[in-house]
Coordinates of C-alpha atoms in Angstrom, one line a residue:
M237 CA 56.2 26.3 -14.8
T238 CA 58.2 29.8 -14.9
A239 CA 62.0 30.3 -15.9
Q240 CA 63.2 30.9 -12.3
E241 CA 61.6 27.7 -10.8
V242 CA 63.4 25.8 -14.1
R243 CA 66.6 27.6 -13.1
L244 CA 66.5 26.6 -9.2
C245 CA 66.2 22.6 -10.1
G246 CA 68.9 23.3 -12.6
L247 CA 70.9 24.3 -9.7
L248 CA 69.9 22.0 -7.0
L249 CA 70.5 18.9 -9.8
R250 CA 73.5 19.9 -10.5
E251 CA 74.7 20.5 -7.1
H252 CA 73.9 17.1 -6.1
F253 CA 74.3 15.1 -9.1
G254 CA 76.0 16.7 -11.8
E255 CA 76.3 18.4 -14.7
L256 CA 74.3 15.8 -16.8
V257 CA 71.7 14.9 -14.9
E258 CA 70.8 18.4 -14.5
K259 CA 71.0 18.9 -18.4
V260 CA 68.7 15.8 -19.0
G261 CA 66.6 17.1 -15.8
T262 CA 66.0 20.8 -16.7
H263 CA 65.4 19.6 -20.2
L264 CA 62.3 17.5 -19.5
L265 CA 61.2 19.9 -17.0
R266 CA 60.7 22.5 -20.0
S267 CA 59.8 19.6 -22.5
G268 CA 57.4 17.5 -20.7
A269 CA 57.1 13.9 -21.0
Q270 CA 59.8 12.6 -23.5
N271 CA 60.6 8.8 -24.5
L272 CA 64.8 8.2 -25.0
R273 CA 65.2 8.5 -28.4
T274 CA 63.7 12.1 -28.2
L275 CA 66.2 13.0 -25.5
I276 CA 69.0 11.5 -26.8
H277 CA 68.5 13.7 -29.9
E278 CA 67.5 17.0 -27.9
T279 CA 70.1 16.9 -25.4
G280 CA 72.9 15.9 -27.8
I281 CA 74.1 13.7 -25.0
S282 CA 75.2 9.4 -25.7
L283 CA 72.8 6.9 -24.8
D284 CA 74.8 5.4 -21.9
L285 CA 74.9 8.8 -20.1
V286 CA 71.2 9.4 -20.8
K287 CA 70.3 5.9 -19.2
K288 CA 72.7 6.5 -16.0
S289 CA 70.9 10.1 -16.0
L290 CA 67.7 8.7 -15.7
C291 CA 68.6 6.0 -13.3
V292 CA 69.7 8.7 -10.9
L293 CA 66.8 10.6 -11.5
V294 CA 64.5 7.8 -10.9
Q295 CA 66.3 6.2 -7.9
H296 CA 66.3 9.6 -6.3
G297 CA 62.3 9.5 -6.7
V298 CA 62.2 12.8 -8.9
C299 CA 61.5 11.1 -12.6
V300 CA 58.8 9.0 -13.3
F301 CA 58.0 6.5 -16.5
S302 CA 55.6 5.1 -18.2
A303 CA 53.6 3.7 -21.4
G304 CA 54.1 6.0 -24.2
R305 CA 51.0 7.9 -25.1
K306 CA 50.5 6.1 -28.6
G307 CA 49.3 3.4 -27.2
P308 CA 50.6 -0.4 -26.5
G309 CA 53.9 -0.7 -27.7
S310 CA 55.0 3.1 -27.9
P311 CA 58.1 3.7 -26.5
T312 CA 58.4 4.6 -22.7
E313 CA 58.0 8.0 -21.8
Y314 CA 59.8 9.8 -18.9
L315 CA 58.8 13.0 -16.7
T316 CA 60.2 14.8 -14.1
S317 CA 58.3 16.7 -11.1
S318 CA 59.9 20.0 -10.1
D319 CA 57.9 19.4 -6.8
H320 CA 60.1 16.8 -6.1
I321 CA 63.4 18.6 -7.4
L322 CA 62.5 21.2 -4.6
R323 CA 62.5 18.6 -1.7
I324 CA 66.0 18.5 -1.9
L325 CA 66.1 22.1 -0.6
R326 CA 64.4 20.5 2.6
Y327 CA 66.9 17.6 2.9
P328 CA 68.5 19.6 5.6
R329 CA 65.8 19.8 8.1
Y330 CA 64.6 16.0 7.1
I331 CA 68.0 15.3 8.8
Y332 CA 67.4 17.3 11.3
T333 CA 64.2 16.5 12.5
A334 CA 65.0 12.6 12.5
K335 CA 68.2 13.4 14.7
T336 CA 65.5 15.8 16.9
L337 CA 63.0 12.6 17.5
Y338 CA 65.3 9.3 17.3
G339 CA 68.8 10.5 17.7
D340 CA 72.2 9.9 16.0
T341 CA 71.1 6.7 14.6
G342 CA 67.8 8.1 13.1
E343 CA 69.4 11.2 12.0
L344 CA 71.9 8.8 9.8
I345 CA 69.4 6.3 8.6
I346 CA 67.3 9.4 7.0
E347 CA 70.8 10.7 5.8
E348 CA 71.7 7.2 3.8
L349 CA 68.4 7.3 2.5
L350 CA 68.6 10.6 1.3
Q351 CA 71.7 9.9 -0.5
R352 CA 71.0 6.9 -2.1
G353 CA 67.2 7.3 -2.9
D354 CA 66.2 4.1 -1.3
M355 CA 68.1 0.8 0.1
T356 CA 67.0 -2.5 1.9
M357 CA 66.7 -2.2 5.4
S358 CA 69.6 -5.1 6.4
S359 CA 71.8 -2.5 4.0
T360 CA 71.0 0.7 5.8
V361 CA 71.5 -1.3 8.7
K362 CA 74.8 -2.3 8.3
T363 CA 75.9 0.9 7.0
V364 CA 74.8 3.1 9.9
A365 CA 75.9 0.4 12.1
D366 CA 79.6 0.7 11.0
R367 CA 79.0 4.7 10.5
L368 CA 78.2 4.8 14.4
T369 CA 81.1 2.4 15.5
Q370 CA 83.7 4.7 13.1
N371 CA 83.3 7.7 15.6
M372 CA 83.3 5.6 19.4
E373 CA 85.6 4.9 20.9
D374 CA 88.5 2.1 20.5
G375 CA 87.0 -0.8 22.0
H376 CA 83.1 0.1 21.7
S377 CA 81.1 -0.6 18.4
M378 CA 77.4 0.1 17.9
D379 CA 75.2 -3.6 18.3
Y380 CA 72.9 -4.1 14.4
S381 CA 70.0 -4.7 16.9
E382 CA 69.9 -0.9 18.2
V383 CA 69.8 0.0 14.5
S384 CA 67.0 -2.0 13.6
N385 CA 64.8 -0.7 16.8
A386 CA 65.5 2.7 15.2
F387 CA 64.5 1.9 11.7
S388 CA 61.5 0.1 13.1
K389 CA 60.2 3.0 15.0
L390 CA 60.6 5.4 11.9
V391 CA 58.5 2.8 9.8
E392 CA 56.0 2.7 12.9
T393 CA 55.5 6.6 13.0
H394 CA 55.8 6.3 8.9
F395 CA 58.4 8.7 8.2
L396 CA 59.9 5.7 6.1
Q397 CA 57.6 3.8 3.7
R398 CA 58.5 0.6 1.3
S399 CA 59.3 1.7 -2.1
T400 CA 56.4 0.9 -5.0
P401 CA 57.6 -1.1 -7.8
A402 CA 58.0 1.3 -10.9
T403 CA 56.3 -0.3 -13.8
P404 CA 55.0 0.9 -17.1
G405 CA 51.5 1.5 -17.1
T406 CA 48.8 4.2 -18.2
P407 CA 50.0 6.8 -20.1
A408 CA 52.2 9.6 -18.6
V409 CA 50.6 11.9 -16.3
P410 CA 51.8 14.4 -13.7
V411 CA 53.5 13.0 -10.6
S412 CA 51.2 12.3 -7.7
T413 CA 52.9 14.2 -4.5
A414 CA 50.5 11.7 -2.5
P415 CA 53.0 8.7 -0.8
P416 CA 51.4 5.4 -1.1
S417 CA 48.8 4.5 1.4
A418 CA 48.0 1.6 3.5
E419 CA 45.0 0.7 1.7
S420 CA 46.4 1.0 -2.1
F421 CA 49.8 -0.5 -0.9
P422 CA 48.7 -2.9 2.2
D423 CA 52.2 -3.7 3.0
C424 CA 53.5 0.0 3.1
Y425 CA 54.8 0.1 6.5
R426 CA 55.3 -3.5 7.7
V427 CA 58.7 -4.4 8.7
P428 CA 60.4 -7.5 7.2
H429 CA 61.6 -10.2 9.5
V430 CA 65.2 -9.3 9.2
T431 CA 68.0 -12.2 10.4
L432 CA 70.7 -10.0 11.1
T433 CA 73.3 -10.4 14.0
G434 CA 76.5 -8.4 14.8
R435 CA 78.0 -5.3 15.6
G436 CA 79.0 -2.2 13.4
K437 CA 83.0 -2.6 12.2
R438 CA 85.5 0.3 11.7
Q439 CA 87.0 0.9 8.3
L440 CA 90.4 0.0 7.5
S441 CA 92.6 2.8 7.0
S442 CA 95.7 1.3 5.6
E443 CA 96.6 0.3 2.4
D444 CA 97.2 -3.5 3.2
G445 CA 93.6 -3.8 4.2
E446 CA 92.5 -3.2 0.5
D447 CA 92.2 -7.1 -0.1
Q448 CA 90.8 -7.4 3.3
R449 CA 88.1 -5.0 2.4
N450 CA 87.7 -6.3 -1.1
A451 CA 87.1 -10.1 0.3
K452 CA 84.7 -8.7 2.6
K453 CA 82.4 -6.7 0.3
A454 CA 82.2 -10.1 -1.8
R455 CA 80.9 -12.2 1.2
M456 CA 78.8 -9.5 2.6
D457 CA 77.1 -9.6 -1.6
T458 CA 76.3 -13.2 -1.3
E459 CA 75.0 -13.0 2.3
T460 CA 70.9 -12.8 3.0
H461 CA 68.8 -11.6 5.3
G462 CA 65.4 -12.3 4.4
D463 CA 64.5 -8.5 2.9
E464 CA 66.0 -9.1 -0.4
G465 CA 63.9 -6.7 -2.6
I466 CA 62.2 -4.9 -0.2
Y467 CA 63.4 -1.7 -0.3
W468 CA 62.6 1.7 1.8
Q469 CA 62.6 5.4 0.8
V470 CA 61.6 8.6 3.3
N471 CA 58.2 9.2 3.3
F472 CA 58.5 13.0 2.2
E473 CA 54.6 14.0 2.9
R474 CA 54.9 12.5 6.8
F475 CA 57.9 15.0 7.3
H476 CA 55.7 17.5 5.6
L477 CA 52.8 16.6 8.1
H478 CA 55.5 17.7 11.1
F479 CA 56.3 20.5 10.1
R480 CA 53.2 21.9 9.5
D481 CA 52.3 20.7 12.9
Q482 CA 55.4 22.3 14.3
A483 CA 54.6 25.8 12.2
I484 CA 51.1 25.7 14.1
I485 CA 52.5 24.6 17.3
S486 CA 55.1 27.3 17.3
A487 CA 52.4 30.0 16.2
V488 CA 50.3 29.7 19.1
A489 CA 53.6 29.6 21.8
N490 CA 54.4 33.0 20.2
K491 CA 50.5 34.4 20.4
L492 CA 49.0 32.6 23.6
G493 CA 51.8 31.2 25.6
Q494 CA 54.1 27.9 26.2
T495 CA 50.8 25.9 28.1
S496 CA 48.4 26.8 25.2
S497 CA 51.0 25.2 22.6
E498 CA 51.4 22.2 24.6
I499 CA 47.9 21.7 24.7
V500 CA 47.5 22.0 20.8
R501 CA 50.8 19.8 20.7
T502 CA 48.8 17.1 22.4
M503 CA 45.5 17.7 20.2
L504 CA 47.8 17.2 17.1
R505 CA 50.0 14.2 18.7
M506 CA 46.6 12.2 19.6
S507 CA 45.3 12.9 16.3
E508 CA 48.1 11.9 14.2
V509 CA 46.7 8.2 13.0
T510 CA 42.8 9.4 13.1
T511 CA 43.2 12.7 10.8
S512 CA 43.4 12.6 7.2
P513 CA 46.9 14.1 5.7
T514 CA 44.6 16.1 3.8
A515 CA 41.6 17.0 6.1
T516 CA 40.9 20.7 6.8
C517 CA 40.6 20.2 10.8
T518 CA 41.5 17.1 13.3
K519 CA 38.9 14.8 14.2
P520 CA 36.6 15.8 17.4
L521 CA 38.6 15.5 20.8
S522 CA 37.0 15.7 23.9
A523 CA 38.1 17.9 26.8
N524 CA 38.4 14.6 29.0
E525 CA 40.4 13.2 26.5
I526 CA 42.7 15.6 26.1
F527 CA 43.1 16.4 29.7
R528 CA 44.0 12.5 30.3
S529 CA 46.9 13.0 27.2
L530 CA 48.6 15.9 28.4
P531 CA 52.2 15.6 29.7
N532 CA 52.8 14.8 33.3
S533 CA 54.8 18.0 33.3
Y534 CA 51.9 19.9 33.0
S535 CA 49.8 18.9 36.0
I536 CA 47.3 21.5 35.5
A537 CA 43.7 21.5 37.0
R538 CA 40.9 20.6 34.9
P539 CA 39.2 23.9 35.4
I540 CA 42.5 25.5 34.4
L541 CA 42.5 23.0 31.1
D542 CA 38.9 24.7 30.1
Q543 CA 39.9 28.3 30.5
Y544 CA 43.2 27.7 28.0
L545 CA 40.5 25.6 25.8
T546 CA 38.0 28.5 26.0
L547 CA 41.0 31.1 25.1
L548 CA 42.2 28.8 21.9
V549 CA 38.5 29.1 20.6
D550 CA 37.6 32.1 21.4
D551 CA 41.5 33.6 19.8
P552 CA 40.4 35.1 16.0
M553 CA 43.5 33.5 14.5
E554 CA 41.1 30.2 15.1
F555 CA 43.8 27.6 15.8
V556 CA 41.0 25.5 17.8
G557 CA 37.6 25.5 17.3
K558 CA 34.8 24.0 18.9
A559 CA 32.4 21.0 17.7
G560 CA 30.3 19.8 20.0
E561 CA 29.8 19.7 23.5
S562 CA 29.6 16.0 24.8
G563 CA 32.7 14.9 27.3
G564 CA 33.0 18.0 28.6
G565 CA 33.3 19.4 25.6
M566 CA 34.7 18.3 21.7
F567 CA 37.3 20.2 20.2
V568 CA 39.5 20.4 16.8
V569 CA 42.8 22.0 15.4
N570 CA 41.4 23.9 12.5
L571 CA 44.5 22.8 10.3
H572 CA 43.4 25.0 6.7
R573 CA 42.6 28.2 9.2
A574 CA 45.8 28.2 10.9
L575 CA 47.6 27.9 7.8
A576 CA 45.6 30.5 6.0
N577 CA 46.8 33.3 9.1
L578 CA 50.3 31.9 9.0
A579 CA 50.3 32.3 5.2
R580 CA 48.8 35.7 5.4
A581 CA 51.0 36.6 8.1
T582 CA 54.1 36.2 6.7
I583 CA 52.9 37.8 3.5
E584 CA 51.9 40.9 5.4
S585 CA 55.5 41.6 6.7
V586 CA 57.1 40.5 3.2
V587 CA 54.8 43.4 2.3
Q588 CA 55.6 45.6 5.4
E589 CA 59.2 45.1 5.0
R590 CA 58.9 46.2 1.2
F591 CA 57.0 49.1 1.3
G592 CA 56.6 50.2 5.0
S593 CA 54.0 49.9 7.7
R594 CA 51.1 52.6 5.7
S595 CA 51.3 49.9 2.7
A596 CA 51.0 47.1 4.8
R597 CA 47.9 48.5 6.6
I598 CA 46.4 49.0 3.4
F599 CA 47.0 45.5 1.8
R600 CA 45.6 44.0 5.3
L601 CA 42.8 46.4 4.8
L602 CA 42.0 45.4 1.6
L603 CA 42.7 41.4 2.6
R604 CA 39.7 42.0 5.2
K605 CA 37.4 43.9 3.1
R606 CA 38.1 42.3 0.0
H607 CA 36.6 45.4 -2.2
L608 CA 37.4 49.2 -1.8
E609 CA 37.2 51.8 -3.3
Q610 CA 40.2 54.6 -3.1
K611 CA 38.0 56.9 -0.9
Q612 CA 37.2 54.0 1.6
V613 CA 40.9 53.0 1.2
E614 CA 41.9 56.7 2.9
D615 CA 39.2 56.9 5.5
F616 CA 39.3 53.2 6.7
A617 CA 43.5 53.3 6.7
M618 CA 43.3 57.0 8.0
I619 CA 46.2 58.2 5.4
P620 CA 46.1 61.3 3.1
A621 CA 45.2 60.9 -0.5
K622 CA 47.9 62.0 -1.9
E623 CA 49.9 59.3 0.3
A624 CA 47.1 56.8 -0.4
K625 CA 46.9 56.9 -4.0
D626 CA 50.9 56.6 -4.6
M627 CA 50.9 53.5 -2.2
L628 CA 47.9 52.0 -4.1
Y629 CA 50.0 52.5 -7.2
T630 CA 53.3 50.7 -5.8
L631 CA 51.0 47.9 -5.0
L632 CA 49.5 47.8 -8.2
S633 CA 52.3 48.1 -9.9
Q634 CA 54.1 45.2 -7.6
N635 CA 51.0 42.8 -8.7
L636 CA 50.1 43.1 -5.3
V637 CA 46.5 44.2 -5.3
Q638 CA 44.1 44.5 -8.9
L639 CA 40.9 45.7 -9.1
Q640 CA 40.1 43.5 -6.3
V641 CA 43.0 41.7 -4.0
I642 CA 43.1 38.0 -5.1
F643 CA 45.4 36.2 -2.0
L644 CA 46.1 33.2 -4.0
S645 CA 47.4 34.8 -7.2
F646 CA 49.6 37.2 -5.0
I647 CA 51.6 33.5 -3.6
D648 CA 51.7 32.7 -7.0
I649 CA 53.5 36.3 -8.0
F650 CA 55.3 35.7 -4.6
S651 CA 56.7 32.3 -4.8
I652 CA 58.5 33.7 -8.4
Y653 CA 60.6 36.5 -5.9
I654 CA 61.6 33.2 -3.5
F655 CA 62.7 30.9 -6.4
I656 CA 65.0 34.0 -8.0
T657 CA 66.5 34.8 -4.2
V658 CA 66.9 30.7 -3.5
A659 CA 68.5 30.2 -6.8
N660 CA 70.9 33.6 -6.3
L661 CA 71.8 32.5 -2.6
I662 CA 72.9 29.1 -4.0
E663 CA 75.1 30.5 -7.0
R664 CA 76.8 32.8 -4.4
R665 CA 77.6 29.9 -2.1
L666 CA 78.8 28.1 -4.8
F667 CA 80.9 30.7 -6.2
E668 CA 82.6 31.5 -2.7
T669 CA 83.5 27.8 -2.5
K670 CA 85.0 27.7 -5.8
D671 CA 86.7 31.0 -5.7
S672 CA 88.7 29.7 -2.3
K673 CA 89.0 25.9 -3.6
R674 CA 92.5 25.4 -3.3
L675 CA 92.5 26.9 0.6
L676 CA 89.7 24.6 1.3
E677 CA 91.4 21.2 0.1
K678 CA 94.4 22.5 1.5
S679 CA 92.6 22.8 5.0
Q680 CA 91.0 19.7 4.3
R681 CA 94.1 17.8 3.8
I682 CA 95.8 19.1 6.9
E683 CA 92.8 17.9 8.7
A684 CA 93.2 14.3 7.2
I685 CA 96.8 14.2 8.5
L686 CA 95.8 15.6 12.0
A687 CA 93.1 13.1 12.5
S688 CA 95.7 9.9 11.1
L689 CA 98.4 11.7 13.4
Q690 CA 96.0 11.3 16.6
A691 CA 94.8 8.2 15.9
S692 CA 98.5 6.7 15.9
G693 CA 99.2 8.4 18.9
A694 CA 101.3 11.1 17.6
E695 CA 103.3 13.4 20.1
P696 CA 101.9 17.1 20.9
E697 CA 105.4 18.3 18.7
Q698 CA 104.1 16.9 15.5
L699 CA 100.8 17.8 15.5
S700 CA 101.8 21.6 16.0
E701 CA 104.5 21.6 13.1
V702 CA 101.5 20.3 11.0
E703 CA 99.6 22.4 12.4
E704 CA 101.4 25.4 11.3
M705 CA 101.2 24.2 7.7
I706 CA 98.0 26.5 7.6
T707 CA 98.9 30.2 8.0
A708 CA 97.5 32.8 10.6
S709 CA 95.9 34.9 7.7
E710 CA 94.6 31.9 5.9
K711 CA 93.1 30.3 9.1
Q712 CA 91.2 34.3 9.3
Q713 CA 90.3 33.4 5.6
L714 CA 89.4 30.2 6.5
A715 CA 87.0 31.4 9.4
S716 CA 85.7 34.5 7.4
L717 CA 84.4 31.8 4.4
R718 CA 83.1 29.3 6.6
L719 CA 81.0 31.8 8.2
H720 CA 79.5 33.4 5.2
I721 CA 78.8 29.9 3.8
N722 CA 77.1 29.3 7.2
K723 CA 74.5 32.6 6.5
L724 CA 73.9 31.4 3.1
D725 CA 72.9 28.0 4.1
S726 CA 70.9 29.8 7.1
A727 CA 69.1 31.7 4.9
E728 CA 68.6 29.2 2.1
N729 CA 66.9 27.5 5.2
Q730 CA 64.4 30.0 6.2
V731 CA 63.5 30.8 2.7
D732 CA 62.7 27.3 2.1
E733 CA 60.3 27.6 5.3
T734 CA 58.5 30.2 3.9
I735 CA 58.2 28.4 0.2
F736 CA 56.3 25.0 2.9
L737 CA 54.0 27.2 4.6
L738 CA 52.7 28.5 1.2
E739 CA 52.6 25.6 -0.7
S740 CA 50.9 24.1 2.8
Y741 CA 48.4 26.8 2.3
V742 CA 47.5 26.4 -1.4
N743 CA 47.7 22.5 -1.0
S744 CA 45.0 22.8 1.8
T745 CA 42.9 25.4 -0.5
A746 CA 42.8 23.1 -3.5
T747 CA 41.6 20.1 -0.9
A748 CA 38.8 22.5 0.9
A749 CA 37.7 23.5 -2.4
S750 CA 37.4 20.0 -3.9

């Protein structure tokens, strides 16, 4: 693990959980598995605070514990995973995907589970229903059954899964990124029967309602709904499979058009249940099955579908392959080849941006031919000898080429630059926010006052008087700050998409090799 990766993980832990959790988490990243006593001694943090920090890390799935390596009776050891910490970068994307697929209800369910690590179904349904009701007009509220249905759909499509009970077992090993399967955990995707009726409640905002809220909370704590002890968490791997499929569909749309991408989308949707997450290609599908499964909005004739399938099979990117002739032809989506081509295109674009089109031509040539002498590079790339020599030296000094080009090695080198970029973006965003902290707090106070006055039916004169508490120059400064922060957030998400694409290719290559 590189120092830049640890730095990025530390920034993410500090931003989401605070400095103490960051200190414990980064120490475990650098030192590996450690027991509680060693952690207290080496971090200099009190026993109580170390325990609380470990609870936060375990609760959010970035730390595991197991029996000590010295055998039975030895102290429990704790281990963190950088891969799981880096998933925090993807939280906005998980939430947006849930909103796209299942609306506002799905969005809030995923948001609550990401914020808390894991929750029972009944607790999640109540919290989400209350939040949705809070944003509805007076007299309207969200029924618990509607939220329960959305929760069940997320489980049925495997975006949510039950949390496995964490118990000390074998000596500590690196954390497995694979989610619990239905074979290893039969109840993984079984929704319990929950006795929950009612509607969401609006939050009481007056001071007089404090006693009522406390009494209500105490009453809710004693209620039972039939799912006590059954906790649910986000299935990150299922989201990652969805991201992978969307990347392939988007690439097909950009290269071959919308109809071709819809055919590939249909094939991927039909293969969701039957294809293993680690498979290099989908299960074979006949042309007849694909034709029957196409959306009604794409009412294309069968001969036209055959032409599109032939176009996809003959395309050099090899998104789709042919696996037989029965049923009008058997077709598969080449997942590994698609990821390899997407990763290659990403890296080639980086080389072109940093070193120019001619260097990218040399780099592309070396990837395709594997081994070339300098004279062959000059001839094939049609570049003068002096320029070719300079460009090869530049690529060599940046570790982009060696005596032979090793694509996976370059991805490892490239990932270091990615971690540096994301860490710099986060630090810049935190600096901008801290530098304008007073102005942001003032804006939030004014917005809260305005919301309170609007809820109580205040007159327009009162509202305009409150709005004037913030000057025109401050409004301009706030607008500029928010625009800048939005750009930084957008850049973080774009870099994370690149990280995901390269990670998917590396994992797919490792699976194909084994």
